[in-house]
Amino acid sequence: MEKVCIFPHKLQGEVHVPSSKSMGHREIICAGLANGRSIVDNISMSKDIEATIRCLRAMGVVVVEIASRFPERKALMITGTGKLYAKEAGADCGESGSTLRFFIPLAATLGEPFTLEGHGKLVSRPLQAYYDIFAEQQLAYSNNEGELPLTVNGVLKAGTYKLPGNVSSQYVSGLLFALPLLEGDSVIKITSPLESASYVDMTLSCLKKYGIVIDNVGGAHREYRIKGKQKYTALDSVVEADWSQAAFWLVGGSVGEAINCTGVDFSSLQGDKAIVEIMERMGAKLERTEHTVKACHAATTKTVIDATNCPDIIPILTVLAATSAGTTEIINAGRLRIKECDRLAAITTELNKMGADIEELPEGLVIHGKPEGLAGDALVEAWNDHRIAMSVAIAASACREPVVLEGTESVQKSYPNFWKDFVAVGGRIEAIG
């Protein structure tokens, strides 16, 4: 593992926010399912995006990296035939949960065996909702005692799919990608209120952009009606900025001096855009224009944060709460325990080492804020989780004493340029060993 010492220094400057990893996955997949050539630009390349590209290539889609119109970004020229096939026997999903769950239903449209592998905690992350569907349809599959690798060997059938609303939204999105390709019509019925609904809305928006029609009946439980024999439309597109990545810098500016985030889109459907409303509710000083948001140093205070539709920003909001006045509660956050690591345990453990006062509950956190700031002077770990590494780095910049962080390479999963941007806004780090 790579290790750095992070020295206290208030952050100040400007960051051009990376493109959305969530939308990047969706745009690349939709382009790959089209018959023709698409160019998807403004991609912030990461290990997770590379995993999605590998899966498309293994299913017969041609993906070529070309020059981007945007500095330090990538563009992909993606050429599909409108029909996937098993060009290779399988693909490696790396540690990307989105890649795995999006491609399992697509693998079940191939009509021939296809194996999906993974690494780290992804090997054991839950897939039961898909296994239940396969059992109901008598679709053949095999796995390693419930873990990866998973081989799908059968054809998904059109029909009615029922899913509880408390499963990962990635299951719903995966089916939404695949079902329009089937011969018959299908319905997805969500049998209880849908958690992380914003991620499904992002999928629906991307599908519509690429010519796929989904009737969303709506209501608390939701129902999606999908016509079969649909065709994805090839087009050129630009991936929007990532609000979950902007969140690190907004908190960094609030606990530091000031950071201006450029390239953001306030019309985005990303649930993580809630960072703005939550921080303002806590008393943060934010200045907005159409495509920028600037966070300036401010004294912040307690609130209640519901993680239902914005789980990815909970670790960095915990950093803000740890240095805010009063006691902040984070609720409906049990889903964070099955991410790249148990994020509730990880952020509690590491911030408490730095002097925070956080209580861990089964479904959330109680954070007793210390507006005087955290002491630091600790050896902390990233838990092989990009969001824990970046959250701890922001917290360390505002501590009174240096902090040593192990596992800095974990940011490669979503934000390889994080440390470069950290230094650009005044972060002071020194490699160890």
Short mmCIF file of C-alpha atoms in Angstrom, two decimals:
data_model
loop_
_atom_site.label_atom_id
_atom_site.label_comp_id
_atom_site.label_asym_id
_atom_site.label_seq_id
_atom_site.Cartn_x
_atom_site.Cartn_y
_atom_site.Cartn_z
CA MET A 1 0.00 0.00 0.00
CA GLU A 2 1.09 3.55 -0.69
CA LYS A 3 1.41 5.91 2.25
CA VAL A 4 1.56 9.72 2.58
CA CYS A 5 1.84 12.23 5.36
CA ILE A 6 -0.76 14.99 5.07
CA PHE A 7 0.21 18.24 6.74
CA PRO A 8 -2.33 20.77 8.03
CA HIS A 9 -2.97 23.55 5.53
CA LYS A 10 -6.23 25.27 4.68
CA LEU A 11 -7.26 24.51 1.11
CA GLN A 12 -7.90 27.32 -1.37
CA GLY A 13 -8.19 27.47 -5.15
CA GLU A 14 -10.20 26.07 -8.05
CA VAL A 15 -11.00 22.53 -9.21
CA HIS A 16 -12.54 21.55 -12.53
CA VAL A 17 -14.82 18.79 -11.27
CA PRO A 18 -14.29 15.35 -12.85
CA SER A 19 -17.02 13.93 -15.02
CA SER A 20 -19.66 11.78 -13.36
CA LYS A 21 -18.56 8.18 -13.01
CA SER A 22 -22.21 7.15 -12.67
CA MET A 23 -23.22 8.89 -15.89
CA GLY A 24 -20.01 7.76 -17.57
CA HIS A 25 -20.97 4.10 -17.05
CA ARG A 26 -24.45 4.74 -18.39
CA GLU A 27 -23.40 6.75 -21.45
CA ILE A 28 -20.71 4.25 -22.46
CA ILE A 29 -23.11 1.30 -22.13
CA CYS A 30 -25.89 3.01 -24.10
CA ALA A 31 -23.43 3.94 -26.85
CA GLY A 32 -22.18 0.36 -26.96
CA LEU A 33 -25.71 -1.00 -27.36
CA ALA A 34 -26.40 1.22 -30.38
CA ASN A 35 -25.93 0.25 -34.01
CA GLY A 36 -23.36 2.72 -35.26
CA ARG A 37 -20.61 5.02 -34.04
CA SER A 38 -20.90 7.25 -30.99
CA ILE A 39 -18.37 9.55 -29.38
CA VAL A 40 -18.62 9.98 -25.62
CA ASP A 41 -16.44 12.88 -24.47
CA ASN A 42 -15.34 14.46 -21.19
CA ILE A 43 -14.58 11.16 -19.50
CA SER A 44 -12.50 11.19 -16.34
CA MET A 45 -10.90 7.80 -16.75
CA SER A 46 -10.81 5.57 -13.68
CA LYS A 47 -10.51 1.88 -12.79
CA ASP A 48 -14.29 1.53 -12.69
CA ILE A 49 -14.79 3.10 -16.13
CA GLU A 50 -12.03 0.86 -17.51
CA ALA A 51 -13.96 -2.15 -16.18
CA THR A 52 -17.08 -1.12 -18.11
CA ILE A 53 -15.01 -0.68 -21.27
CA ARG A 54 -13.56 -4.19 -20.83
CA CYS A 55 -17.03 -5.69 -20.57
CA LEU A 56 -18.25 -3.94 -23.71
CA ARG A 57 -15.20 -5.09 -25.67
CA ALA A 58 -15.72 -8.64 -24.46
CA MET A 59 -19.28 -8.43 -25.83
CA GLY A 60 -18.18 -7.37 -29.30
CA VAL A 61 -18.27 -3.57 -29.03
CA VAL A 62 -15.33 -1.63 -30.49
CA VAL A 63 -14.07 1.04 -28.08
CA VAL A 64 -11.22 3.33 -29.16
CA GLU A 65 -9.74 6.13 -27.08
CA ILE A 66 -9.46 9.40 -29.01
CA ALA A 67 -8.48 12.97 -28.20
CA SER A 68 -10.89 14.87 -25.96
CA ARG A 69 -12.04 18.46 -26.40
CA PHE A 70 -11.54 18.93 -22.66
CA PRO A 71 -8.16 19.26 -20.88
CA GLU A 72 -7.00 16.16 -19.00
CA ARG A 73 -10.08 14.19 -20.07
CA LYS A 74 -10.61 11.28 -22.44
CA ALA A 75 -13.02 10.67 -25.30
CA LEU A 76 -14.19 7.28 -26.53
CA MET A 77 -15.27 6.37 -30.04
CA ILE A 78 -17.68 3.50 -29.51
CA THR A 79 -18.95 1.39 -32.40
CA GLY A 80 -21.64 -1.19 -31.85
CA THR A 81 -23.80 -3.40 -34.06
CA GLY A 82 -26.97 -3.17 -31.98
CA LYS A 83 -26.55 -6.80 -30.91
CA LEU A 84 -24.10 -8.03 -28.31
CA TYR A 85 -22.29 -11.37 -28.58
CA ALA A 86 -19.67 -13.20 -26.55
CA LYS A 87 -16.52 -12.16 -28.37
CA GLU A 88 -14.62 -13.38 -25.32
CA ALA A 89 -15.53 -15.97 -22.71
CA GLY A 90 -15.99 -13.31 -20.05
CA ALA A 91 -14.75 -10.06 -18.56
CA ASP A 92 -13.14 -8.68 -15.42
CA CYS A 93 -15.31 -6.14 -13.57
CA GLY A 94 -12.43 -5.11 -11.31
CA GLU A 95 -13.97 -3.72 -8.12
CA SER A 96 -16.85 -1.91 -9.84
CA GLY A 97 -20.26 -2.80 -8.44
CA SER A 98 -22.00 -0.73 -11.13
CA THR A 99 -20.19 -2.59 -13.91
CA LEU A 100 -21.04 -5.99 -12.47
CA ARG A 101 -24.72 -5.35 -11.82
CA PHE A 102 -25.25 -3.50 -15.10
CA PHE A 103 -23.70 -6.29 -17.17
CA ILE A 104 -25.28 -9.36 -15.57
CA PRO A 105 -28.62 -8.85 -17.39
CA LEU A 106 -26.76 -7.97 -20.60
CA ALA A 107 -24.80 -11.21 -20.28
CA ALA A 108 -28.18 -12.95 -20.08
CA THR A 109 -29.12 -11.64 -23.54
CA LEU A 110 -26.16 -13.30 -25.27
CA GLY A 111 -27.51 -16.85 -25.47
CA GLU A 112 -24.10 -18.34 -24.70
CA PRO A 113 -21.98 -18.72 -21.55
CA PHE A 114 -20.35 -15.54 -20.26
CA THR A 115 -18.33 -15.21 -17.05
CA LEU A 116 -18.03 -12.08 -14.95
CA GLU A 117 -15.11 -11.86 -12.52
CA GLY A 118 -14.18 -9.32 -9.88
CA HIS A 119 -11.72 -8.42 -7.15
CA GLY A 120 -11.70 -7.16 -3.59
CA LYS A 121 -15.02 -6.89 -1.83
CA LEU A 122 -16.87 -7.07 -5.17
CA VAL A 123 -16.34 -10.85 -5.13
CA SER A 124 -18.80 -11.19 -2.24
CA ARG A 125 -21.14 -8.24 -2.77
CA PRO A 126 -24.84 -9.26 -2.86
CA LEU A 127 -26.39 -10.45 -6.14
CA GLN A 128 -29.38 -12.32 -4.72
CA ALA A 129 -31.99 -10.25 -6.57
CA TYR A 130 -30.58 -11.50 -9.87
CA TYR A 131 -30.30 -15.09 -8.62
CA ASP A 132 -33.98 -14.98 -7.67
CA ILE A 133 -34.87 -13.83 -11.19
CA PHE A 134 -32.72 -16.55 -12.76
CA ALA A 135 -34.35 -19.20 -10.57
CA GLU A 136 -37.83 -18.00 -11.49
CA GLN A 137 -36.98 -18.07 -15.21
CA GLN A 138 -34.98 -21.32 -14.93
CA LEU A 139 -32.02 -19.49 -16.45
CA ALA A 140 -28.80 -21.45 -15.92
CA TYR A 141 -25.93 -19.88 -14.00
CA SER A 142 -23.07 -20.93 -11.76
CA ASN A 143 -20.97 -19.18 -9.15
CA ASN A 144 -18.39 -19.90 -6.50
CA GLU A 145 -20.63 -20.72 -3.52
CA GLY A 146 -22.52 -17.48 -3.97
CA GLU A 147 -19.46 -15.43 -4.89
CA LEU A 148 -17.72 -14.43 -8.11
CA PRO A 149 -16.87 -15.57 -10.69
CA LEU A 150 -20.42 -15.79 -12.03
CA THR A 151 -21.19 -17.58 -15.30
CA VAL A 152 -24.51 -16.79 -16.95
CA ASN A 153 -25.66 -19.41 -19.47
CA GLY A 154 -29.17 -18.72 -20.62
CA VAL A 155 -31.46 -16.15 -22.19
CA LEU A 156 -33.41 -13.60 -20.19
CA LYS A 157 -37.14 -13.77 -20.92
CA ALA A 158 -39.52 -10.85 -21.37
CA GLY A 159 -42.15 -10.61 -18.66
CA THR A 160 -42.88 -9.13 -15.27
CA TYR A 161 -40.02 -8.52 -12.87
CA LYS A 162 -40.68 -7.76 -9.22
CA LEU A 163 -38.01 -6.19 -7.05
CA PRO A 164 -38.19 -4.76 -3.51
CA GLY A 165 -37.34 -1.08 -3.31
CA ASN A 166 -34.61 -1.60 -0.72
CA VAL A 167 -32.29 -3.50 -3.07
CA SER A 168 -29.54 -1.64 -4.86
CA SER A 169 -30.82 0.60 -7.64
CA GLN A 170 -28.12 -1.03 -9.80
CA TYR A 171 -30.36 -4.09 -10.20
CA VAL A 172 -33.14 -1.93 -11.63
CA SER A 173 -30.76 -0.06 -13.92
CA GLY A 174 -29.20 -3.30 -15.16
CA LEU A 175 -32.60 -4.64 -16.17
CA LEU A 176 -33.55 -1.32 -17.78
CA PHE A 177 -30.50 -1.59 -20.07
CA ALA A 178 -31.26 -5.16 -21.14
CA LEU A 179 -35.05 -5.53 -21.33
CA PRO A 180 -35.57 -3.20 -24.34
CA LEU A 181 -33.40 -5.62 -26.37
CA LEU A 182 -35.70 -8.60 -25.81
CA GLU A 183 -38.35 -9.76 -28.27
CA GLY A 184 -41.31 -9.20 -25.96
CA ASP A 185 -42.53 -6.47 -23.64
CA SER A 186 -41.61 -6.36 -19.97
CA VAL A 187 -42.63 -4.67 -16.73
CA ILE A 188 -40.47 -3.93 -13.69
CA LYS A 189 -42.58 -3.57 -10.55
CA ILE A 190 -40.95 -2.10 -7.44
CA THR A 191 -42.87 -3.60 -4.53
CA SER A 192 -41.87 -1.07 -1.86
CA PRO A 193 -40.63 2.53 -1.85
CA LEU A 194 -37.51 2.72 -4.01
CA GLU A 195 -34.28 3.74 -2.28
CA SER A 196 -31.58 5.56 -4.26
CA ALA A 197 -34.28 6.45 -6.78
CA SER A 198 -32.12 9.24 -8.23
CA TYR A 199 -29.77 6.64 -9.73
CA VAL A 200 -32.65 4.98 -11.59
CA ASP A 201 -33.77 8.41 -12.79
CA MET A 202 -30.27 8.95 -14.18
CA THR A 203 -30.53 5.64 -16.05
CA LEU A 204 -33.94 6.57 -17.48
CA SER A 205 -32.59 9.95 -18.60
CA CYS A 206 -29.64 8.32 -20.37
CA LEU A 207 -31.85 5.69 -22.02
CA LYS A 208 -34.17 8.40 -23.32
CA LYS A 209 -31.19 10.29 -24.71
CA TYR A 210 -30.16 7.18 -26.69
CA GLY A 211 -33.65 6.58 -28.06
CA ILE A 212 -35.08 4.04 -25.60
CA VAL A 213 -38.67 4.59 -24.43
CA ILE A 214 -39.57 3.53 -20.88
CA ASP A 215 -43.01 4.30 -19.45
CA ASN A 216 -42.57 5.22 -15.79
CA VAL A 217 -45.97 4.79 -14.16
CA GLY A 218 -44.67 6.47 -11.02
CA GLY A 219 -46.06 6.37 -7.52
CA ALA A 220 -44.22 5.55 -4.32
CA HIS A 221 -43.40 2.01 -5.44
CA ARG A 222 -42.85 2.75 -9.15
CA GLU A 223 -43.53 0.61 -12.19
CA TYR A 224 -41.56 0.65 -15.44
CA ARG A 225 -43.10 -0.61 -18.68
CA ILE A 226 -40.59 -1.53 -21.36
CA LYS A 227 -41.40 -2.33 -24.98
CA GLY A 228 -39.28 -5.03 -26.56
CA LYS A 229 -37.40 -4.89 -29.89
CA GLN A 230 -36.18 -1.35 -29.23
CA LYS A 231 -33.00 0.01 -30.80
CA TYR A 232 -30.44 2.27 -29.17
CA THR A 233 -29.49 5.32 -31.26
CA ALA A 234 -25.82 6.14 -31.84
CA LEU A 235 -24.94 9.76 -31.01
CA ASP A 236 -22.20 12.06 -29.75
CA SER A 237 -22.42 13.09 -26.11
CA VAL A 238 -20.58 14.87 -23.30
CA VAL A 239 -20.60 13.37 -19.80
CA GLU A 240 -21.71 15.78 -17.07
CA ALA A 241 -19.65 16.63 -13.97
CA ASP A 242 -19.76 14.46 -10.85
CA TRP A 243 -21.49 15.98 -7.82
CA SER A 244 -20.12 13.25 -5.55
CA GLN A 245 -16.59 14.38 -6.42
CA ALA A 246 -17.48 18.06 -6.12
CA ALA A 247 -18.59 17.26 -2.57
CA PHE A 248 -15.01 16.67 -1.41
CA TRP A 249 -13.91 20.10 -2.59
CA LEU A 250 -16.99 21.90 -1.25
CA VAL A 251 -16.33 20.49 2.20
CA GLY A 252 -12.63 21.20 1.69
CA GLY A 253 -13.41 24.86 1.01
CA SER A 254 -15.79 25.08 3.96
CA VAL A 255 -13.26 23.72 6.48
CA GLY A 256 -10.42 25.52 4.69
CA GLU A 257 -10.33 28.94 3.02
CA ALA A 258 -12.30 28.70 -0.24
CA ILE A 259 -12.57 26.32 -3.21
CA ASN A 260 -14.39 27.08 -6.46
CA CYS A 261 -15.80 24.03 -8.29
CA THR A 262 -16.25 24.57 -12.02
CA GLY A 263 -18.12 22.55 -14.65
CA VAL A 264 -21.04 21.50 -12.46
CA ASP A 265 -24.62 21.33 -13.71
CA PHE A 266 -27.41 22.37 -11.37
CA SER A 267 -29.99 20.72 -13.64
CA SER A 268 -28.36 17.33 -13.04
CA LEU A 269 -30.49 14.43 -11.76
CA GLN A 270 -27.63 13.13 -9.61
CA GLY A 271 -28.82 12.55 -6.06
CA ASP A 272 -25.44 13.68 -4.79
CA LYS A 273 -26.32 17.24 -5.84
CA ALA A 274 -27.96 17.22 -2.39
CA ILE A 275 -24.52 18.20 -1.06
CA VAL A 276 -25.43 21.82 -1.81
CA GLU A 277 -28.75 21.83 0.07
CA ILE A 278 -27.34 19.87 3.02
CA MET A 279 -24.29 22.12 3.40
CA GLU A 280 -26.42 25.26 3.15
CA ARG A 281 -28.73 23.84 5.82
CA MET A 282 -25.64 23.43 8.02
CA GLY A 283 -24.73 27.08 7.52
CA ALA A 284 -22.06 26.67 4.85
CA LYS A 285 -21.28 29.70 2.72
CA LEU A 286 -21.80 28.69 -0.92
CA GLU A 287 -21.76 30.99 -3.95
CA ARG A 288 -23.37 29.72 -7.17
CA THR A 289 -23.45 30.52 -10.85
CA GLU A 290 -24.94 28.34 -13.59
CA HIS A 291 -21.89 26.06 -13.82
CA THR A 292 -19.84 26.85 -10.70
CA VAL A 293 -20.24 26.60 -6.96
CA LYS A 294 -17.76 28.05 -4.50
CA ALA A 295 -17.47 27.07 -0.85
CA CYS A 296 -15.89 29.60 1.51
CA HIS A 297 -14.83 29.07 5.10
CA ALA A 298 -17.80 29.16 7.44
CA ALA A 299 -18.86 27.99 10.87
CA THR A 300 -21.30 25.14 10.36
CA THR A 301 -23.80 23.50 12.66
CA LYS A 302 -25.73 20.29 13.29
CA THR A 303 -28.45 18.79 11.10
CA VAL A 304 -30.13 15.48 10.26
CA ILE A 305 -28.89 13.90 7.01
CA ASP A 306 -31.00 11.27 5.27
CA ALA A 307 -28.69 9.01 3.23
CA THR A 308 -31.47 7.30 1.25
CA ASN A 309 -30.80 9.04 -2.06
CA CYS A 310 -27.23 10.26 -1.57
CA PRO A 311 -25.18 7.46 0.04
CA ASP A 312 -21.93 8.32 -1.73
CA ILE A 313 -21.55 11.73 -0.07
CA ILE A 314 -22.07 10.47 3.48
CA PRO A 315 -18.35 9.92 4.28
CA ILE A 316 -17.39 13.49 3.34
CA LEU A 317 -20.47 14.94 5.06
CA THR A 318 -19.33 13.07 8.16
CA VAL A 319 -16.10 15.08 7.97
CA LEU A 320 -18.06 18.33 7.87
CA ALA A 321 -20.33 17.24 10.72
CA ALA A 322 -17.32 16.22 12.83
CA THR A 323 -16.12 19.84 12.83
CA SER A 324 -19.58 21.48 13.11
CA ALA A 325 -21.29 22.72 16.27
CA GLY A 326 -23.83 20.39 17.87
CA THR A 327 -24.79 16.79 17.21
CA THR A 328 -25.52 15.66 13.65
CA GLU A 329 -27.46 12.48 12.90
CA ILE A 330 -27.09 10.44 9.71
CA ILE A 331 -30.06 8.16 9.11
CA ASN A 332 -31.08 5.45 6.59
CA ALA A 333 -27.44 4.70 5.84
CA GLY A 334 -27.26 0.92 6.34
CA ARG A 335 -26.59 0.48 2.61
CA LEU A 336 -23.11 1.99 3.15
CA ARG A 337 -22.05 -1.21 4.88
CA ILE A 338 -22.00 -3.12 1.57
CA LYS A 339 -19.99 -0.70 -0.54
CA GLU A 340 -16.26 -1.09 -1.27
CA CYS A 341 -15.96 -1.43 2.49
CA ASP A 342 -18.25 -0.93 5.46
CA ARG A 343 -18.21 2.84 5.10
CA LEU A 344 -20.01 3.54 8.36
CA ALA A 345 -17.40 1.57 10.30
CA ALA A 346 -14.53 2.95 8.24
CA ILE A 347 -15.30 6.65 8.51
CA THR A 348 -16.13 6.29 12.22
CA THR A 349 -12.91 4.44 12.98
CA GLU A 350 -10.58 6.72 11.04
CA LEU A 351 -12.06 10.08 12.02
CA ASN A 352 -12.19 9.03 15.68
CA LYS A 353 -8.45 8.26 15.45
CA MET A 354 -8.04 11.89 14.38
CA GLY A 355 -9.99 13.19 17.36
CA ALA A 356 -13.61 13.13 16.20
CA ASP A 357 -16.46 11.93 18.41
CA ILE A 358 -18.68 9.66 16.30
CA GLU A 359 -21.03 6.89 17.41
CA GLU A 360 -21.83 4.10 14.98
CA LEU A 361 -25.41 2.81 14.80
CA PRO A 362 -26.75 -0.10 12.71
CA GLU A 363 -28.32 2.27 10.17
CA GLY A 364 -26.40 5.48 10.65
CA LEU A 365 -24.11 7.68 12.71
CA VAL A 366 -24.36 10.15 15.56
CA ILE A 367 -21.64 12.79 15.24
CA HIS A 368 -20.83 15.02 18.18
CA GLY A 369 -19.22 17.95 16.43
CA LYS A 370 -16.00 19.65 17.49
CA PRO A 371 -16.08 23.14 15.95
CA GLU A 372 -12.60 23.77 17.34
CA GLY A 373 -11.35 21.19 14.84
CA LEU A 374 -9.70 17.78 15.01
CA ALA A 375 -6.30 17.07 16.51
CA GLY A 376 -4.89 14.77 13.83
CA ASP A 377 -1.59 13.16 14.85
CA ALA A 378 -2.76 9.71 13.74
CA LEU A 379 -2.04 6.82 11.40
CA VAL A 380 -5.22 6.19 9.41
CA GLU A 381 -6.25 3.75 6.68
CA ALA A 382 -8.27 4.03 3.48
CA TRP A 383 -9.86 0.57 3.81
CA ASN A 384 -9.19 0.13 0.07
CA ASP A 385 -12.04 2.59 -0.49
CA HIS A 386 -11.64 5.68 -2.66
CA ARG A 387 -14.28 7.69 -0.81
CA ILE A 388 -12.75 6.96 2.59
CA ALA A 389 -9.28 7.98 1.32
CA MET A 390 -10.51 11.28 -0.10
CA SER A 391 -12.69 12.09 2.92
CA VAL A 392 -9.83 11.47 5.33
CA ALA A 393 -7.50 13.63 3.19
CA ILE A 394 -9.91 16.59 3.40
CA ALA A 395 -10.25 16.11 7.16
CA ALA A 396 -6.47 15.88 7.58
CA SER A 397 -5.92 19.20 5.80
CA ALA A 398 -7.88 20.91 8.58
CA CYS A 399 -6.31 19.10 11.56
CA ARG A 400 -3.91 20.68 14.02
CA GLU A 401 -1.23 17.99 13.54
CA PRO A 402 -0.13 15.89 10.53
CA VAL A 403 -1.92 12.67 9.61
CA VAL A 404 -0.39 9.62 7.91
CA LEU A 405 -2.73 7.89 5.45
CA GLU A 406 -2.18 4.34 4.18
CA GLY A 407 -3.84 3.18 0.97
CA THR A 408 -3.70 6.39 -1.06
CA GLU A 409 -3.78 4.41 -4.32
CA SER A 410 -7.45 3.53 -3.71
CA VAL A 411 -8.48 6.83 -5.35
CA GLN A 412 -7.64 5.20 -8.71
CA LYS A 413 -11.04 3.54 -8.57
CA SER A 414 -12.91 6.77 -9.32
CA TYR A 415 -10.63 9.83 -9.24
CA PRO A 416 -7.00 9.14 -10.28
CA ASN A 417 -6.18 12.87 -10.34
CA PHE A 418 -7.39 13.48 -6.79
CA TRP A 419 -3.93 13.93 -5.27
CA LYS A 420 -2.87 16.23 -8.11
CA ASP A 421 -5.95 18.40 -7.52
CA PHE A 422 -5.41 18.22 -3.75
CA VAL A 423 -1.93 19.68 -4.12
CA ALA A 424 -3.18 22.28 -6.63
CA VAL A 425 -5.51 23.77 -3.99
CA GLY A 426 -2.79 23.89 -1.35
CA GLY A 427 -2.80 20.37 0.06
CA ARG A 428 0.58 19.47 1.52
CA ILE A 429 1.60 15.84 1.27
CA GLU A 430 4.81 13.86 1.47
CA ALA A 431 5.22 10.28 0.28
CA ILE A 432 6.48 7.82 2.89
CA GLY A 433 8.54 4.75 2.06
#
